Coordinates of C-alpha atoms in Angstrom, one line a residue:
X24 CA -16.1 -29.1 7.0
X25 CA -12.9 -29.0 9.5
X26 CA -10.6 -27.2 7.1
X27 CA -13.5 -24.6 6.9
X28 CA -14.0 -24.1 10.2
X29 CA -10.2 -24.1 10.9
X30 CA -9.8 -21.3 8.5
X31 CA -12.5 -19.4 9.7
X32 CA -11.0 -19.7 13.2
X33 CA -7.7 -18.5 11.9
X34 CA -9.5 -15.5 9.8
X35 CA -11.6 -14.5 13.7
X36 CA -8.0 -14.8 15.3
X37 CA -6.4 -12.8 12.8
X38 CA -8.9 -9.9 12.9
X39 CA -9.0 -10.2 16.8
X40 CA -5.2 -9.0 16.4
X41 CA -5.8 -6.6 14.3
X42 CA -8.3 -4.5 15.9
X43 CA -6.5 -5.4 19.3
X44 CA -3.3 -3.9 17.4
X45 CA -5.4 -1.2 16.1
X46 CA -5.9 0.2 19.8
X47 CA -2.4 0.9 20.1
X48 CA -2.6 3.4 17.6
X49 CA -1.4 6.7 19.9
X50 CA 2.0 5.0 20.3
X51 CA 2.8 3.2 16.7
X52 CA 2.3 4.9 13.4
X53 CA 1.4 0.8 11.6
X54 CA -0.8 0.7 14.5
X55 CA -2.5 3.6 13.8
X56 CA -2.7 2.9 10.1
X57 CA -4.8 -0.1 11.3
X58 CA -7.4 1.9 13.2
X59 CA -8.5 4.0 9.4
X60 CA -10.2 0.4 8.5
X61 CA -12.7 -0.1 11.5
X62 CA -15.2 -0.7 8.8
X63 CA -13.2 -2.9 7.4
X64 CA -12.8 -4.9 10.5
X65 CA -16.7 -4.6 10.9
X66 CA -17.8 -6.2 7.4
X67 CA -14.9 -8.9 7.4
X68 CA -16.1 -9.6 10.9
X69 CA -19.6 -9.5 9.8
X70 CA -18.8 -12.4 6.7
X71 CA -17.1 -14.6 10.0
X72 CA -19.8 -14.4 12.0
X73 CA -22.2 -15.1 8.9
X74 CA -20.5 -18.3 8.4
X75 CA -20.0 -19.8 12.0
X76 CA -23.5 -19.4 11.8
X77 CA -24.7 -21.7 9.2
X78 CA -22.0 -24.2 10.2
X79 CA -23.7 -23.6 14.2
X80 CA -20.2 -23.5 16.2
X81 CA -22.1 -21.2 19.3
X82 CA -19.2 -20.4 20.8
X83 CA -17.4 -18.6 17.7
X84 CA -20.6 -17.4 16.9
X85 CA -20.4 -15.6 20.6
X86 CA -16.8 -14.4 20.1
X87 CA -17.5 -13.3 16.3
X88 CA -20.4 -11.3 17.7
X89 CA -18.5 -9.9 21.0
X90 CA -15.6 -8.3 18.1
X91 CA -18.6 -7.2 15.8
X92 CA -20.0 -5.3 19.1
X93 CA -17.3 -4.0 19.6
X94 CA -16.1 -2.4 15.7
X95 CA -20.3 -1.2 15.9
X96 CA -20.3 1.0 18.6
X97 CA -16.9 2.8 16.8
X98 CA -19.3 3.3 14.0
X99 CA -22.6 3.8 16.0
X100 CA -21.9 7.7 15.8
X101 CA -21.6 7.9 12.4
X102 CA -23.6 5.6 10.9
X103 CA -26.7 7.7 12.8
X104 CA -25.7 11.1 11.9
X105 CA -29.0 12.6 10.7
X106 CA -26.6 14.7 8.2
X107 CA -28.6 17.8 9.2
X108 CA -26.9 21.2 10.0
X109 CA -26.1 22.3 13.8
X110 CA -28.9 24.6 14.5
X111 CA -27.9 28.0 13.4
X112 CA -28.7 31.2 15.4
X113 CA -28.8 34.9 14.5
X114 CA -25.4 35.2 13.2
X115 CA -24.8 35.2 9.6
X116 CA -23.1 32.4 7.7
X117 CA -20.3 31.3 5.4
X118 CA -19.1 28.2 3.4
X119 CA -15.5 26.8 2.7
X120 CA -14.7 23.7 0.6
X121 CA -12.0 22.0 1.0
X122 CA -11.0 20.2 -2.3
X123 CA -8.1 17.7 -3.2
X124 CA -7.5 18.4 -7.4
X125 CA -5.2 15.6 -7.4
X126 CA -1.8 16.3 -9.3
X127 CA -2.4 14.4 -12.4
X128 CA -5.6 15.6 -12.7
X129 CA -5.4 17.5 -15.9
X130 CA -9.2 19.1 -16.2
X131 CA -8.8 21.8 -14.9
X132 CA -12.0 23.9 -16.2
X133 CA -13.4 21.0 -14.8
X134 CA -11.6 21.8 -11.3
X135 CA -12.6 25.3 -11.9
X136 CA -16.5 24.6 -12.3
X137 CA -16.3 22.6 -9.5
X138 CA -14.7 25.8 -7.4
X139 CA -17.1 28.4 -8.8
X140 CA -20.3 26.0 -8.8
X141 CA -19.3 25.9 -4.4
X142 CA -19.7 29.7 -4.2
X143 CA -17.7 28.6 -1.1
X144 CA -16.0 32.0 0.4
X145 CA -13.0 30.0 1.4
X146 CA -11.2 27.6 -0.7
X147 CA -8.2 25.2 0.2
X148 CA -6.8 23.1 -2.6
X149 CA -4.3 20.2 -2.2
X150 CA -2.2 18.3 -4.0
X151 CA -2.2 21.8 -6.4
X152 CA 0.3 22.0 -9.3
X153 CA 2.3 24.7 -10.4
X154 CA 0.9 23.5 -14.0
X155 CA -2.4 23.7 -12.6
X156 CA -2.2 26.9 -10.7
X157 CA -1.2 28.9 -14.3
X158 CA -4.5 27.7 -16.0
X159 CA -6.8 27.7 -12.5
X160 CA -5.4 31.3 -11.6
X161 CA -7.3 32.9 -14.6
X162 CA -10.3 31.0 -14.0
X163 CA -11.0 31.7 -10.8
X164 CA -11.3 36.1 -10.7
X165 CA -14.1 35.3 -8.0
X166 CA -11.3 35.0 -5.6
X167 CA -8.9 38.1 -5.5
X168 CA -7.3 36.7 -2.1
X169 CA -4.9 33.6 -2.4
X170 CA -2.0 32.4 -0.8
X171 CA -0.4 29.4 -3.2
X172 CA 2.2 27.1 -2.5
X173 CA 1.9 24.5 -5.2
X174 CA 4.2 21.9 -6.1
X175 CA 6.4 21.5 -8.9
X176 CA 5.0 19.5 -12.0
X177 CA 4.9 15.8 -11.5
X178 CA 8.3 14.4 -12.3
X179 CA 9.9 18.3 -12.7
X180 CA 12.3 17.7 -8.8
X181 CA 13.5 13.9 -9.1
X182 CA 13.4 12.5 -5.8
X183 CA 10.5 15.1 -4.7
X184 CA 7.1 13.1 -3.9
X185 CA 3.9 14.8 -6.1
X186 CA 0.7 15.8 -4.0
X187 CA 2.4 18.5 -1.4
X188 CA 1.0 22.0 -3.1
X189 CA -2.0 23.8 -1.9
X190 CA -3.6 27.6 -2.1
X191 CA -6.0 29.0 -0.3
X192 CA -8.6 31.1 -1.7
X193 CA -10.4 33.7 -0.4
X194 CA -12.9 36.0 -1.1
X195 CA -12.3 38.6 1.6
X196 CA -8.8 39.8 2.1
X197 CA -5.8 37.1 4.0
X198 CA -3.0 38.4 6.4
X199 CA -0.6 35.1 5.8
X200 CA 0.6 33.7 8.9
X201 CA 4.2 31.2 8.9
X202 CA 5.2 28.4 10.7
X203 CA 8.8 27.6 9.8
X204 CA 10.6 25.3 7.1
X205 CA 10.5 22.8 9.7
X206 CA 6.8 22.3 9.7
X207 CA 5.9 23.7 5.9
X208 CA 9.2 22.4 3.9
X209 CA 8.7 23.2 0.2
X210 CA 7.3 20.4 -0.9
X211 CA 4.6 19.7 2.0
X212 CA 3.2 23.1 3.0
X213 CA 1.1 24.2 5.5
X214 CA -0.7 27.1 4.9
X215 CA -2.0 29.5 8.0
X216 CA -4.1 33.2 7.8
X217 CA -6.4 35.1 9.3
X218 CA -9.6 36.8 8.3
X219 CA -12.8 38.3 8.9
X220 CA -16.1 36.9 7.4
X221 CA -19.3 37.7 8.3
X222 CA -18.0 39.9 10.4
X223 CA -16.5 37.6 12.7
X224 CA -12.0 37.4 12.7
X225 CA -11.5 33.8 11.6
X226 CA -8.0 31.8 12.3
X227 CA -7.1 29.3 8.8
X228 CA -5.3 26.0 8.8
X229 CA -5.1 24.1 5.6
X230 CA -2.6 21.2 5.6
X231 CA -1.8 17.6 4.0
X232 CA 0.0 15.1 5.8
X233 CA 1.7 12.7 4.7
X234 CA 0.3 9.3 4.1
X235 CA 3.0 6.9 4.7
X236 CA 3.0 5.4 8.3
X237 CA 6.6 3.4 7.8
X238 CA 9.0 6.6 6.5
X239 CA 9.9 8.1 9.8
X240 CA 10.6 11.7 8.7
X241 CA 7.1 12.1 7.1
X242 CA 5.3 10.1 10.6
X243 CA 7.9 13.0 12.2
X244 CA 6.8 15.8 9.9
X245 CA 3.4 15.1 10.0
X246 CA 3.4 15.0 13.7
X247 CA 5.3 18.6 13.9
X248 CA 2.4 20.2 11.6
X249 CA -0.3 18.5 13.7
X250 CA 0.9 20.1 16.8
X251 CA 1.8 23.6 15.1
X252 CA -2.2 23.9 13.7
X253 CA -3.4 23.5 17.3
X254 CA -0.4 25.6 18.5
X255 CA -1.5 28.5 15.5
X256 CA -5.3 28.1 16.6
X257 CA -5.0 28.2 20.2
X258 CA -2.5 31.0 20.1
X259 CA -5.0 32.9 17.4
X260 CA -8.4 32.5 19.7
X261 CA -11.7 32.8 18.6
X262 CA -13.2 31.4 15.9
X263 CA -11.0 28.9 13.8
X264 CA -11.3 26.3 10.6
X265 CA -9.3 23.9 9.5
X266 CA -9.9 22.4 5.9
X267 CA -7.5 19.2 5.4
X268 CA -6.7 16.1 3.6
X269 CA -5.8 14.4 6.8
X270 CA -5.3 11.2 5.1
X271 CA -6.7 9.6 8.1
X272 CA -10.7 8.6 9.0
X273 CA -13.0 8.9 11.6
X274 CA -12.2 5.8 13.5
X275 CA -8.4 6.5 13.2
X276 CA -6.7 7.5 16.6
X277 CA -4.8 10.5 14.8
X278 CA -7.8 11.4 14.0
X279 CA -9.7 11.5 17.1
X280 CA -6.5 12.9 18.6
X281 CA -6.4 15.8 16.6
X282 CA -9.6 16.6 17.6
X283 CA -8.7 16.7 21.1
X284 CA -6.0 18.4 21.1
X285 CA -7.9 21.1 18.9
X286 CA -10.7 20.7 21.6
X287 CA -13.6 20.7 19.1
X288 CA -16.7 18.5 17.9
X289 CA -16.4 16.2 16.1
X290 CA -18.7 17.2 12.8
X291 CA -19.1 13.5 11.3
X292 CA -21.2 12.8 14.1
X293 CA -23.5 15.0 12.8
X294 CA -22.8 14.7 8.7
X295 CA -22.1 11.0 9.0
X296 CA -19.4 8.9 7.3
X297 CA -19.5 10.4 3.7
X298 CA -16.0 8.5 2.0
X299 CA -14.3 10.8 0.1
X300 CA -11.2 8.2 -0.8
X301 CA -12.2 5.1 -2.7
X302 CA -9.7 2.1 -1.1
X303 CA -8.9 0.9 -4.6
X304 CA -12.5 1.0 -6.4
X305 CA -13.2 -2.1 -4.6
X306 CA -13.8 -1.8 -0.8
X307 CA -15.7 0.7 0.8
X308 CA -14.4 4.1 0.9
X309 CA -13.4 6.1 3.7
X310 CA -13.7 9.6 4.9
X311 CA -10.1 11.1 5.1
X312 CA -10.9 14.7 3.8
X313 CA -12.6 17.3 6.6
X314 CA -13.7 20.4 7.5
X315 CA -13.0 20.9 11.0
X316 CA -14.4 24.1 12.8
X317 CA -14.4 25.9 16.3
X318 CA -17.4 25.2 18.8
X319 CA -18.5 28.5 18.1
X320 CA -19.1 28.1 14.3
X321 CA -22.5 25.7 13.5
X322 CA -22.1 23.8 10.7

């Protein structure tokens, strides 16, 4: 019985760290890494507290409970979300999808069905293959307007990481927008445009960062192409969408940051958690793909 409730001390502890670690997140890329897994915290937590339970220690039972508190009200928002739409006046509406292919993904009439069956009017695609893009670009006539940036085939540039090429697709016209080689290099683009739908001028962001939190010229770049999409938006004016594989969730502090700095909603409050990455078919997934939009568009 000791050497259980010793290692359950030392498990409480070491998520007590963790989450405390977590909060530090605005000034340490690891740090913010941690803060993608508050549900992780939450159900690991949640197995702690079970157990302090049945053995009745009341005063880990307290502190388990005070850390689970804590990870719930992170998640309160989302776990609520009725997943209804934002009320929706007069004005008339659109849909985008935003869509990671995946660069070894080789069914690509699949990828294709998937794009038509949307009927979305704007498309972003990430992680988009040159190999891809020769068999997609046939199938998808629906969309006359594209601007496509993908990345060499897997293993074609040694030394070149997969997953940086995207397109968007459009069905009314695109006037292509740039940002620079410093904050769309080659093999990591950032693609920016402008349009009118539904009769309304609408400002485009569609970007990847990086994943890695350790390789300080991808935490740099990714920072630089953070800042330019609020730079390009604010600068634009009006009505503005950002589809992106942010590699980052909810509860993450780049996350929440970008959003702020954007100054919009945040639209998993209202659509709720929805995982879009698996963390290794074994955990819980989490949300790290989004559709971000202006507080004048309703979702």
């Amino acid at each position: 019985m000791k050497a259980i409730v010793n290692l359950a001390r030392a498990a409480l502890i070491a998520l007590a760290v963790i989450a405390f670690l977590a909060g530090f997140g605005n000034a340490q890329p690891f740090f913010e890494l941690l803060s993608n897994f508050t549900l992780h915290l939450f159900i690991a937590t949640g197995a702690i507290l079970v157990i302090f339970v049945i053995i009745r220690r009341p005063y880990e039972v307290v502190a388990a409970l005070v850390l689970l508190v804590i990870h719930g009200m992170v998640l309160l928002p989302y776990w609520t979300a009725s997943g209804d739409p934002w009320p929706v006046g007069a004005g008339r509406s659109f849909s985008a999808l935003q869509y990671n292919v995946r660069y070894d993904n080789e069914n690509v009439d699949g990828i294709a069905a998937r794009i038509r069956d949307s009927d979305a009017d704007i498309v972003a695609l990430h992680e988009l293959t040159t190999q891809q893009w020769q068999r997609l670009s046939g199938l998808l006539a629906m969309y006359p307007h594209r601007l496509v940036a993908a990345s060499p085939n897997v293993g074609q540039i040694p030394g070149r990481q997969p997953g940086g090429g995207m397109a968007l697709l459009s069905k009314s016209p695109l006037r292509a927008d740039e940002l620079g080689e410093a904050v769309s290099p080659e093999d990591r683009r950032v693609l920016v445009a402008r349009t009118t739908i539904a009769g309304t001028p609408l400002a485009i962001a569609g970007l990847h960062p990086h994943a890695s939190r350790a390789e300080s010229d991808k935490v740099d770049l990714r920072r630089r192409q953070l800042d330019a999409v609020v730079d390009y938006l604010s600068d634009a004016g009006g009505a503005g969408i950002v589809l992106a594989d942010l590699n980052a969730s909810p509860t993450s502090s780049l996350y929440r940051g970008f959003l702020s700095d954007l100054g919009w909603h945040d639209p998993r409050h209202r659509a709720g958690w929805q995982s879009t990455w698996s963390l290794f078919g074994l955990l819980p997934g989490l949300p790290i793909d989004h559709v971000f939009v202006s507080d004048d568009i309703a979702i």
